[in-house]
Tab-separated table of C-alpha atoms in Angstrom:
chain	number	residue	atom	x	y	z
U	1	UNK	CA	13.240	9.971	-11.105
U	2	UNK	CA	11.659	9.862	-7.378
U	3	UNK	CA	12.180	13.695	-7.145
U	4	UNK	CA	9.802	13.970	-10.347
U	5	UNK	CA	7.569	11.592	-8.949
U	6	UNK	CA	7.738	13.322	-5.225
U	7	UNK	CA	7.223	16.631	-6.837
U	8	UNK	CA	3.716	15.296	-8.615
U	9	UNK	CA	3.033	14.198	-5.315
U	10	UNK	CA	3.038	17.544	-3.876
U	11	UNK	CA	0.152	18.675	-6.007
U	12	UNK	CA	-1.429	15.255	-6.009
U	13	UNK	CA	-1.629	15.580	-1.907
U	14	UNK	CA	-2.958	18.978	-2.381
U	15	UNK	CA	-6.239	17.998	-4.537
U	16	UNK	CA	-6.590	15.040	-2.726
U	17	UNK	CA	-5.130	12.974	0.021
U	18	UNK	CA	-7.169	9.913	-0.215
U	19	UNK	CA	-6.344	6.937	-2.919
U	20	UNK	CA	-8.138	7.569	-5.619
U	21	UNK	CA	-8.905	5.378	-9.058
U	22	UNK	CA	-7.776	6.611	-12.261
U	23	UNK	CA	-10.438	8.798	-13.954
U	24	UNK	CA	-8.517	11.287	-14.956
U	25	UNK	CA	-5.028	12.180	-16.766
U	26	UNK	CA	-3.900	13.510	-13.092
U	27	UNK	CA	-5.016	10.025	-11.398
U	28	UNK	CA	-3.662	8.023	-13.612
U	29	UNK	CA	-0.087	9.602	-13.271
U	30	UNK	CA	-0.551	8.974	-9.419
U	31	UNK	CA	-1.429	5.388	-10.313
U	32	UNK	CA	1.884	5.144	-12.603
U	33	UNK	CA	3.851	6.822	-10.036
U	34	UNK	CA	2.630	4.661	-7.442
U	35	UNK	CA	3.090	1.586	-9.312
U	36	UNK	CA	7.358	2.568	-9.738
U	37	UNK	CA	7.077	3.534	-5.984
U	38	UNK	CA	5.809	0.140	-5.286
U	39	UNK	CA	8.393	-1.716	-6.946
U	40	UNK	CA	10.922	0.025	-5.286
U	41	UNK	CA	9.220	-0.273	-1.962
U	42	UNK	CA	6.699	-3.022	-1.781
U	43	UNK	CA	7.485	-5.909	-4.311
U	44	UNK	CA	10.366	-7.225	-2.493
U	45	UNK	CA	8.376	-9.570	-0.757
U	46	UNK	CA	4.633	-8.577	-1.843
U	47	UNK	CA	3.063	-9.165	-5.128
U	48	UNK	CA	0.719	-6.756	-7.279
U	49	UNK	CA	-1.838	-9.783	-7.957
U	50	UNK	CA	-2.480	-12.929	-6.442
U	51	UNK	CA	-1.712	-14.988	-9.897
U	52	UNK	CA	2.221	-14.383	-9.233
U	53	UNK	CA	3.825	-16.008	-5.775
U	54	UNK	CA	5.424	-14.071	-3.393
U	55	UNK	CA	7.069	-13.871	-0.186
U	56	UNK	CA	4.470	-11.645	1.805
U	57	UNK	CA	0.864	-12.000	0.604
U	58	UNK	CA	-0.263	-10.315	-2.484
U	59	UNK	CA	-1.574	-6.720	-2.238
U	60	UNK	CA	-4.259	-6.687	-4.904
U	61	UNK	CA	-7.606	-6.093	-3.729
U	62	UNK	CA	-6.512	-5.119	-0.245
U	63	UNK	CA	-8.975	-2.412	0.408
U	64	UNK	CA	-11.615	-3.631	2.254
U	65	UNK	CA	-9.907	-6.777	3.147
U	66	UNK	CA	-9.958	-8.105	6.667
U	67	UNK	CA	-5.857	-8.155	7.863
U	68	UNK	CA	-4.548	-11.510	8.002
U	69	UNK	CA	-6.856	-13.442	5.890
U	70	UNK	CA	-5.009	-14.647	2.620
U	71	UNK	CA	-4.770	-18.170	2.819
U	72	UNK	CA	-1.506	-19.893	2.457
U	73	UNK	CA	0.606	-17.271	4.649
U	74	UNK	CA	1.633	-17.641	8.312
U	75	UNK	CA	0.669	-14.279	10.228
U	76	UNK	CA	1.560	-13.588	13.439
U	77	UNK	CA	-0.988	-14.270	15.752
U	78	UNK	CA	-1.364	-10.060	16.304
U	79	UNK	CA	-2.363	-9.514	13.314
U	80	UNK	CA	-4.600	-12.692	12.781
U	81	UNK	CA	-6.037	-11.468	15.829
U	82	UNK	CA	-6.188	-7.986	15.422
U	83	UNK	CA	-9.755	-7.331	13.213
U	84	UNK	CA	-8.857	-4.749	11.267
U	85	UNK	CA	-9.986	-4.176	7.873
U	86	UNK	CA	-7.319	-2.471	5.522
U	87	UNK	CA	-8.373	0.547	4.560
U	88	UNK	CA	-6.496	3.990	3.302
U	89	UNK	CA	-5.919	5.452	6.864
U	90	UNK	CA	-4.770	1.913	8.137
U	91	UNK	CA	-2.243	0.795	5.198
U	92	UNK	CA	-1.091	4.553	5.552
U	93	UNK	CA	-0.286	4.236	9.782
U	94	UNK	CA	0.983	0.261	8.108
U	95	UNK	CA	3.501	1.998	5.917
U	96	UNK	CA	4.771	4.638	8.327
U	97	UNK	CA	5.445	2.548	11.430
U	98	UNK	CA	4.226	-1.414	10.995
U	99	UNK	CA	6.039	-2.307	14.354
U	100	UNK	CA	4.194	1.064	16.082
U	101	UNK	CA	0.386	0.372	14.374
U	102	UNK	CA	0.831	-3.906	15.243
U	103	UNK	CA	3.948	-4.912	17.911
U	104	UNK	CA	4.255	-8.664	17.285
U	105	UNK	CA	3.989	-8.887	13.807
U	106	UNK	CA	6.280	-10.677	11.358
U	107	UNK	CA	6.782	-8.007	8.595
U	108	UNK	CA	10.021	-5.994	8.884
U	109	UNK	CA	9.557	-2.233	9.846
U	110	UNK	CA	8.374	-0.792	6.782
U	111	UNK	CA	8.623	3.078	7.396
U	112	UNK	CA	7.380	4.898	4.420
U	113	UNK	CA	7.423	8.201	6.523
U	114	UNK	CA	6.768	10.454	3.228
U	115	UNK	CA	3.258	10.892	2.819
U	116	UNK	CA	3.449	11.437	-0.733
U	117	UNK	CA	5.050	8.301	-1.245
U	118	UNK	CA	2.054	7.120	0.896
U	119	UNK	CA	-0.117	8.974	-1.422
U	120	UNK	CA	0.822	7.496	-4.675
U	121	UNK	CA	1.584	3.723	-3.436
U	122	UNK	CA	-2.166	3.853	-2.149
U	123	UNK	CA	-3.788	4.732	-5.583
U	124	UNK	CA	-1.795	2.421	-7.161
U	125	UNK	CA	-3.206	-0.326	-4.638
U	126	UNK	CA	-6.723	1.703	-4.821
U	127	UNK	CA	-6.487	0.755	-8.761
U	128	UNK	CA	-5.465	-3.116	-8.276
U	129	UNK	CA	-8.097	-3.580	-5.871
U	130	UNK	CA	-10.319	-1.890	-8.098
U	131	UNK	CA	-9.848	-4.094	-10.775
C-alpha cells in the first residue's frame, strides 16, 4: 500500500510541492494518502484534533501556529524559546531532521527523509488546520 501511495506522490510533487486543501479529486487523494501516512508516522504520540488526548500535542490547526504554544504540554525550553511559526517549509525541515532544525528538544528524531511522504502528511495537516 505505501508504494501506491509513494507512486501518487510522485505526480502529486510534480503539480505541486506545497500542502494544498482538497479542491479537487487529485487533492483529496493526497489528503487520504496523507491521512494513512500519518497514522503510520505521526499518531503514535500526536493526535489529528485537539478533542482526543495524546502524548505529543495535537496537530490540527498547526499551520500558522506559533511552536510551543499548546497549553497543557511540557516543551523544551528550545522550542518554547525558539519563535517560529509552523509553516509548510518548517514542519517539512521538522519531519526530515527534528534534532538538526531544533537541538534540545524533547521529540524523538523524526526523519521523514522522503519528500513525498512529506508531501502528502502536509496536506493532510493543511486540511485539519483548514477545518
Amino acid at each position: 500500500m505505501k508504494h501506491i501511495i509513494l507512486s501518487l506522490g510522485l505526480a502529486a510533487f510534480a503539480v505541486s510541492p506545497y500542502p494544498v486543501f482538497a479542491e479537487s479529486t487529485f487533492d483529496k487523494v493526497k489528503v487520504e494518502a496523507g491521512e494513512t501516512l500519518f497514522y503510520s508516522e505521526c499518531r503514535r504520540c500526536h493526535a489529528p484534533d485537539s478533542t482526543d488526548p495524546s502524548y505529543g500535542p495535537p496537530l490540527d490547526n498547526i499551520l500558522g501556529r506559533a511552536a510551543g504554544t499548546v497549553e497543557g504540554y511540557e516543551y523544551s525550553e528550545a522550542l518554547a524559546g525558539s519563535g517560529i511559526v509552523w509553516t509548510p517549509a518548517a514542519l517539512r525541515a521538522w519531519m526530515e531532521d527534528n534534532d538538526g532544525f531544533m537541538p534540545g528538544t524533547k521529540m524523538r528524531h523524526v526523519g521523514i527523509e522522503d519528500r513525498t511522504v512529506q508531501d502528502f502528511i502536509l496536506a493532510y495537516l493543511g486540511n485539519i488546520s483548514a477545518q
